[in-house]
Tab-separated table of C-alpha atoms in Angstrom:
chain	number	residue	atom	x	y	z
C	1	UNK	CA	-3.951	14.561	2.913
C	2	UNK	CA	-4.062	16.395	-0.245
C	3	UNK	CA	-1.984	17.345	-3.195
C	4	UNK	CA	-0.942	21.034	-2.953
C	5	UNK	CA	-1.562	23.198	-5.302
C	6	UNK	CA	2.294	24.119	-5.264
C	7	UNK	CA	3.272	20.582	-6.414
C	8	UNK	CA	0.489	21.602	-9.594
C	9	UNK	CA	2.188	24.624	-10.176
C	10	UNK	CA	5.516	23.433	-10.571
C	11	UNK	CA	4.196	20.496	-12.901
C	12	UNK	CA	2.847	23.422	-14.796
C	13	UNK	CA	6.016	25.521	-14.880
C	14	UNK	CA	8.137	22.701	-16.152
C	15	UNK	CA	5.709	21.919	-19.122
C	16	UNK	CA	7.114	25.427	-20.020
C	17	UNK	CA	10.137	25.042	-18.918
C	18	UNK	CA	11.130	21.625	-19.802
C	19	UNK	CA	14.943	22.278	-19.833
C	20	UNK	CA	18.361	21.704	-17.956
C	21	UNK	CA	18.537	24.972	-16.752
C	22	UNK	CA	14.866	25.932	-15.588
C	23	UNK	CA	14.818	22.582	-13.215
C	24	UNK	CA	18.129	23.431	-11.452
C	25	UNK	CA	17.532	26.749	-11.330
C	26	UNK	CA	14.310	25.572	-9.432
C	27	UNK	CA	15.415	22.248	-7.685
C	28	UNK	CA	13.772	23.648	-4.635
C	29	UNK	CA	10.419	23.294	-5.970
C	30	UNK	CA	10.860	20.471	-7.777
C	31	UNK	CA	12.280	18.718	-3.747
C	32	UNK	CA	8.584	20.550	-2.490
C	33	UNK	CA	6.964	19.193	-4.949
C	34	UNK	CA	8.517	15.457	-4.645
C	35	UNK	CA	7.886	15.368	-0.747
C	36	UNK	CA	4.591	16.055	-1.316
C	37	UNK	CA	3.966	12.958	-3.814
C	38	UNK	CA	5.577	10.766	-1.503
C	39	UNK	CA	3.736	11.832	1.202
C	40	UNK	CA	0.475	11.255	-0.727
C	41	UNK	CA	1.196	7.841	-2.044
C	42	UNK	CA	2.752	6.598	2.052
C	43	UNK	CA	-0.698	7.685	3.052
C	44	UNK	CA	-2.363	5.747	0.088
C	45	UNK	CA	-0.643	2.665	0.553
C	46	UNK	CA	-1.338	3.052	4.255
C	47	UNK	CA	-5.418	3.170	3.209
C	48	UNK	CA	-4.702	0.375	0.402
C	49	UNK	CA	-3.241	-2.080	2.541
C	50	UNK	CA	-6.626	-2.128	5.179
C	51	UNK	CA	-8.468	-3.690	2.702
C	52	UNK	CA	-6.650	-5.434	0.022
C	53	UNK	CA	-4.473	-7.940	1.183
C	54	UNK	CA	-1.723	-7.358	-1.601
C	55	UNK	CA	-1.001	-4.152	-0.320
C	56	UNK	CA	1.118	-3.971	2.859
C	57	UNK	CA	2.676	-0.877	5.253
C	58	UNK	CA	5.861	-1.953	4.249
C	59	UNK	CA	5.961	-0.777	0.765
C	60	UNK	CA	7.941	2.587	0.446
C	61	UNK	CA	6.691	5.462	-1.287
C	62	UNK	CA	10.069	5.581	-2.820
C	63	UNK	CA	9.789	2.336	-4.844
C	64	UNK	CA	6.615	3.024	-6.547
C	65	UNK	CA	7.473	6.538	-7.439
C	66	UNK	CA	8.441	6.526	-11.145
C	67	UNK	CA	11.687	8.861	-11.986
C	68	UNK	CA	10.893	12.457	-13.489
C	69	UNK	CA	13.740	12.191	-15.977
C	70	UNK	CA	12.821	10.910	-18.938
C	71	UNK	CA	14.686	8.608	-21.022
C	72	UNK	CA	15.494	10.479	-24.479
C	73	UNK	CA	17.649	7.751	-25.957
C	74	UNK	CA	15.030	6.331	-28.705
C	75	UNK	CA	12.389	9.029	-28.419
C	76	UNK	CA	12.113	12.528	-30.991
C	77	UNK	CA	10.898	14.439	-27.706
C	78	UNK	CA	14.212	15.332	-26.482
C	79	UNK	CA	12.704	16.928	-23.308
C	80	UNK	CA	14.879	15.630	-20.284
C	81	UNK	CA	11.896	15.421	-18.277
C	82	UNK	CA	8.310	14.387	-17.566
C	83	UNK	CA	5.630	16.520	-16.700
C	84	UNK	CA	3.843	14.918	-14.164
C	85	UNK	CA	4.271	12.377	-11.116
C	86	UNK	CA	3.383	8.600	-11.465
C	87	UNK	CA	3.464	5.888	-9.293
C	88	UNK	CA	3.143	1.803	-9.499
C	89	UNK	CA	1.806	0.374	-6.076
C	90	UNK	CA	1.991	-3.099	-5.851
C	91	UNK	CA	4.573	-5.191	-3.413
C	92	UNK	CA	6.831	-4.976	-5.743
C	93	UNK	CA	6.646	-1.081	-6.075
C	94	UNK	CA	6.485	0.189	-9.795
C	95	UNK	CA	8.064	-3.312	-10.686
C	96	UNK	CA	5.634	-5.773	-9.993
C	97	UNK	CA	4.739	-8.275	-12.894
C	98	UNK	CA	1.059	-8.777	-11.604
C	99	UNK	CA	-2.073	-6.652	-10.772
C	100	UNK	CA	-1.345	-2.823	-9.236
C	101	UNK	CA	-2.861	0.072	-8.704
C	102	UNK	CA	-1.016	3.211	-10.537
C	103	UNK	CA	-1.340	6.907	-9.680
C	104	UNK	CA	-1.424	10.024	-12.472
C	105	UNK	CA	-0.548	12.972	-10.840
C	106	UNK	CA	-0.700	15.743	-14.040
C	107	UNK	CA	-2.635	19.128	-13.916
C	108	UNK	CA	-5.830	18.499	-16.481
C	109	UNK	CA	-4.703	14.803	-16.454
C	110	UNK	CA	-5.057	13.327	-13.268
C	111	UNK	CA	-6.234	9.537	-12.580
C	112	UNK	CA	-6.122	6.693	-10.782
C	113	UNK	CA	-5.870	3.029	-12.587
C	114	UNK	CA	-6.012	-0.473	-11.341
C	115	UNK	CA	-5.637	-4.292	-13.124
C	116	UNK	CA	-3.281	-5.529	-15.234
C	117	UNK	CA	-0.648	-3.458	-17.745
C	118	UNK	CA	0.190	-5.424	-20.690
C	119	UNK	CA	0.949	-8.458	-18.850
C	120	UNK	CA	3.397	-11.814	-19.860
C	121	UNK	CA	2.430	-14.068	-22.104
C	122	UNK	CA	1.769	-16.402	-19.798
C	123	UNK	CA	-0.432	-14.552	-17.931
C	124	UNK	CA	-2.371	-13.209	-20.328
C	125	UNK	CA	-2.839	-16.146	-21.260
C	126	UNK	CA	-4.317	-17.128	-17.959
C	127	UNK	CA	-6.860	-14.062	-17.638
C	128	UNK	CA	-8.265	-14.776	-21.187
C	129	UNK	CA	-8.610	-17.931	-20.130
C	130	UNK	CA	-10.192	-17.189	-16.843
C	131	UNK	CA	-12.621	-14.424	-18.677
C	132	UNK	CA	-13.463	-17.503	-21.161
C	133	UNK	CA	-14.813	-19.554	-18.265
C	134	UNK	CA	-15.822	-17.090	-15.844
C	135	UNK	CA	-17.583	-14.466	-18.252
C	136	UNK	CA	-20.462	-13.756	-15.826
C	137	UNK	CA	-17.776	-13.769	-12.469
C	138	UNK	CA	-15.982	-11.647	-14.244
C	139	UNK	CA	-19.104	-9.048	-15.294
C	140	UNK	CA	-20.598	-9.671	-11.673
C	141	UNK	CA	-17.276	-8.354	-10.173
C	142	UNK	CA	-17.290	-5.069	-12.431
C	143	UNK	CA	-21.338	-4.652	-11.382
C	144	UNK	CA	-19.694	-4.984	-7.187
C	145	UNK	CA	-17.959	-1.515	-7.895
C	146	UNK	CA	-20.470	-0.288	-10.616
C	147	UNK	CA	-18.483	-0.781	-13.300
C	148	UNK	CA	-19.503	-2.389	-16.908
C	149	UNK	CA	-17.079	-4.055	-18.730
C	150	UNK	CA	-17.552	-0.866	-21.591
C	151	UNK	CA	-15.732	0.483	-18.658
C	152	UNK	CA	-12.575	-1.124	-18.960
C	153	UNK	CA	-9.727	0.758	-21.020
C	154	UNK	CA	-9.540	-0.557	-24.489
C	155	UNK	CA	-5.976	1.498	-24.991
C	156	UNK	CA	-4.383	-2.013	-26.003
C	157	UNK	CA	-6.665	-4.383	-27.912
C	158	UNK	CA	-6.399	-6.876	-30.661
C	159	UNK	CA	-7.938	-6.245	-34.291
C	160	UNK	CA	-8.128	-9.770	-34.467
C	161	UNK	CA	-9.088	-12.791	-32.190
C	162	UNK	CA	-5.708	-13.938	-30.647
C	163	UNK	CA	-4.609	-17.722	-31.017
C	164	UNK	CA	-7.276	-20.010	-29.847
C	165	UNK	CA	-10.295	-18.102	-29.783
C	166	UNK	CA	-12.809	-17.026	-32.148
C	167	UNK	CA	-14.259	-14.158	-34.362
C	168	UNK	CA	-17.714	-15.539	-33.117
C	169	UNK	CA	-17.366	-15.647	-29.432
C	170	UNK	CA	-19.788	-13.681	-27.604
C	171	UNK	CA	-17.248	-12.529	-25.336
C	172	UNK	CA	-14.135	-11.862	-27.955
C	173	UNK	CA	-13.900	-7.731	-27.936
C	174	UNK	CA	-13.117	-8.754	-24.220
C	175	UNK	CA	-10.932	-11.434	-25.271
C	176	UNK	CA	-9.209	-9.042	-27.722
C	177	UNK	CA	-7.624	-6.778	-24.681
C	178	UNK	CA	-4.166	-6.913	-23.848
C	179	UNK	CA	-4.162	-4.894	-20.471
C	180	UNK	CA	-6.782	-5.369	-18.091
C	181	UNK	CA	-7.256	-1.875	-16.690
C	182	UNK	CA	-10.073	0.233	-14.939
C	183	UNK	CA	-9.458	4.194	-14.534
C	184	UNK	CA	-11.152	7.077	-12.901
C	185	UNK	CA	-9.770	10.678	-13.464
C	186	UNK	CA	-9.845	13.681	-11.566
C	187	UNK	CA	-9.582	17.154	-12.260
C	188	UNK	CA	-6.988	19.835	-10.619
C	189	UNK	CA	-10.042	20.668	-7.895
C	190	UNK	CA	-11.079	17.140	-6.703
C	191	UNK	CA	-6.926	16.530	-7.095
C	192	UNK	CA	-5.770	19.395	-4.380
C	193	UNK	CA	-8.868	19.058	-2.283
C	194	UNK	CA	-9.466	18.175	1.157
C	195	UNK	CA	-11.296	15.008	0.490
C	196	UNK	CA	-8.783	13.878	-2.363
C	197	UNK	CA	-7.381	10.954	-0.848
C	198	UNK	CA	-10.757	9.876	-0.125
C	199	UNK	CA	-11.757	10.184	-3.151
C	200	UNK	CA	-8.993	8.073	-4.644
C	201	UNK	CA	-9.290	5.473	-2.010
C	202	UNK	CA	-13.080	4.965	-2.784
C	203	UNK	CA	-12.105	4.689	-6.505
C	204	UNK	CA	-9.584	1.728	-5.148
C	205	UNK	CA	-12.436	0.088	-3.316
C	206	UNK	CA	-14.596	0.273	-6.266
C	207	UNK	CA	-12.159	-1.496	-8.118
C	208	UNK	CA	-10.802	-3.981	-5.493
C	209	UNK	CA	-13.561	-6.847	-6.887
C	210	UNK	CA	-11.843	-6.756	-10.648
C	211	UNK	CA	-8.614	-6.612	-9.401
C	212	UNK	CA	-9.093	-9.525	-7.436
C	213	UNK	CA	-10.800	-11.227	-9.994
C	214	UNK	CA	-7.404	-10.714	-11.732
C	215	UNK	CA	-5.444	-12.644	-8.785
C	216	UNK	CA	-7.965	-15.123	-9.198
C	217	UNK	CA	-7.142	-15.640	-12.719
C	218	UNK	CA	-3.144	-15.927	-11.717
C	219	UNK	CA	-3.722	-17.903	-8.876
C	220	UNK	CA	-2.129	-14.809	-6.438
């Protein structure tokens, strides 16, 4: 199971042509291209779900899929739609409030992530807390998938310690995160090849120990 190359080249097209017109014009390749991506991630989850236990078979394809049309009403970019596929799998599809795994489908752009998206208070709360504790647990569960913890995405962090912890604790940058995320890209090759799924699913593995050290935290 692979991406196709087709599904890239529409993606590319539309960052060209991101207008009204050019997508209806080309619906056909845009349905192609959508198939495709949902054939992908019903595979995925299928691989997923024989190793992590918060994946099941039952989750559709459909649910995690995020919408191509993008929502213009507060934005400057007035372009009606997005330029790549996305998907949130999780048992709650692309809505779950907990750990998930979420796929990047863009030509240059490609990745696969896995943790914790800017969660609740409360439960960021909880992981801080958990990574307080469990420092070590934590860093041994990175070192199961050969990860660091320089590996994990500092996209949303703190300047400052947050409520109730300290400038001086030896694990505070940590602290400082607000989404608890490891990613692995791919380029258009390793994307559209043969062994692509594999190569995502390994990634998935590789993360599994963090993620559940997540679920841990959140007592999932």
């Amino acid at each position: 199971m692979t991406i196709e190359k087709q599904t890239l080249d529409f993606l590319n097209q539309l960052r060209k042509n991101n207008n009204r017109d050019w997508f209806q014009e080309n619906k056909t390749m845009y349905e192609k291209a959508l198939v495709n991506v949902k054939d992908y991630i019903t595979q995925l989850i299928a691989e997923l779900a024989e190793f992590d236990p918060h994946i099941n078979t039952d989750i559709q394809a459909a649910r995690c899929l995020f919408r191509i049309y993008r929502d213009t009403r507060f934005s400057k970019d007035k372009t009606p739609y997005k330029t790549w596929f996305a998907a949130g799998i999780s048992v709650d599809g692309r809505k779950l409030d907990g750990p998930e795994y979420y796929l990047h489908i863009e030509p240059g752009k490609h990745f696969l992530a896995a943790g914790y998206w800017r969660p609740e208070k409360h439960h960021l709360n909880a992981i801080r807390q958990e990574i307080d504790y469990s420092y070590q647990e934590m860093v041994d569960a990175l070192a199961q998938g050969g990860w660091t913890v320089e590996d994990l995405s500092t996209e949303d962090k703190l300047k400052r310690a947050p409520a109730g912890y300290s400038e001086d604790d030896p694990h505070i940058e940590i602290l400082k995160l607000k989404s608890f995320i490891l990613y692995q890209s791919f380029n258009d090759s390793e994307i559209t090849d043969t062994k692509s799924l594999h190569k995502v699913v390994d990634t998935a593995k590789r993360i599994l120990p963090f993620k559940r050290f997540i679920h841990q935290a959140l007592d999932q």
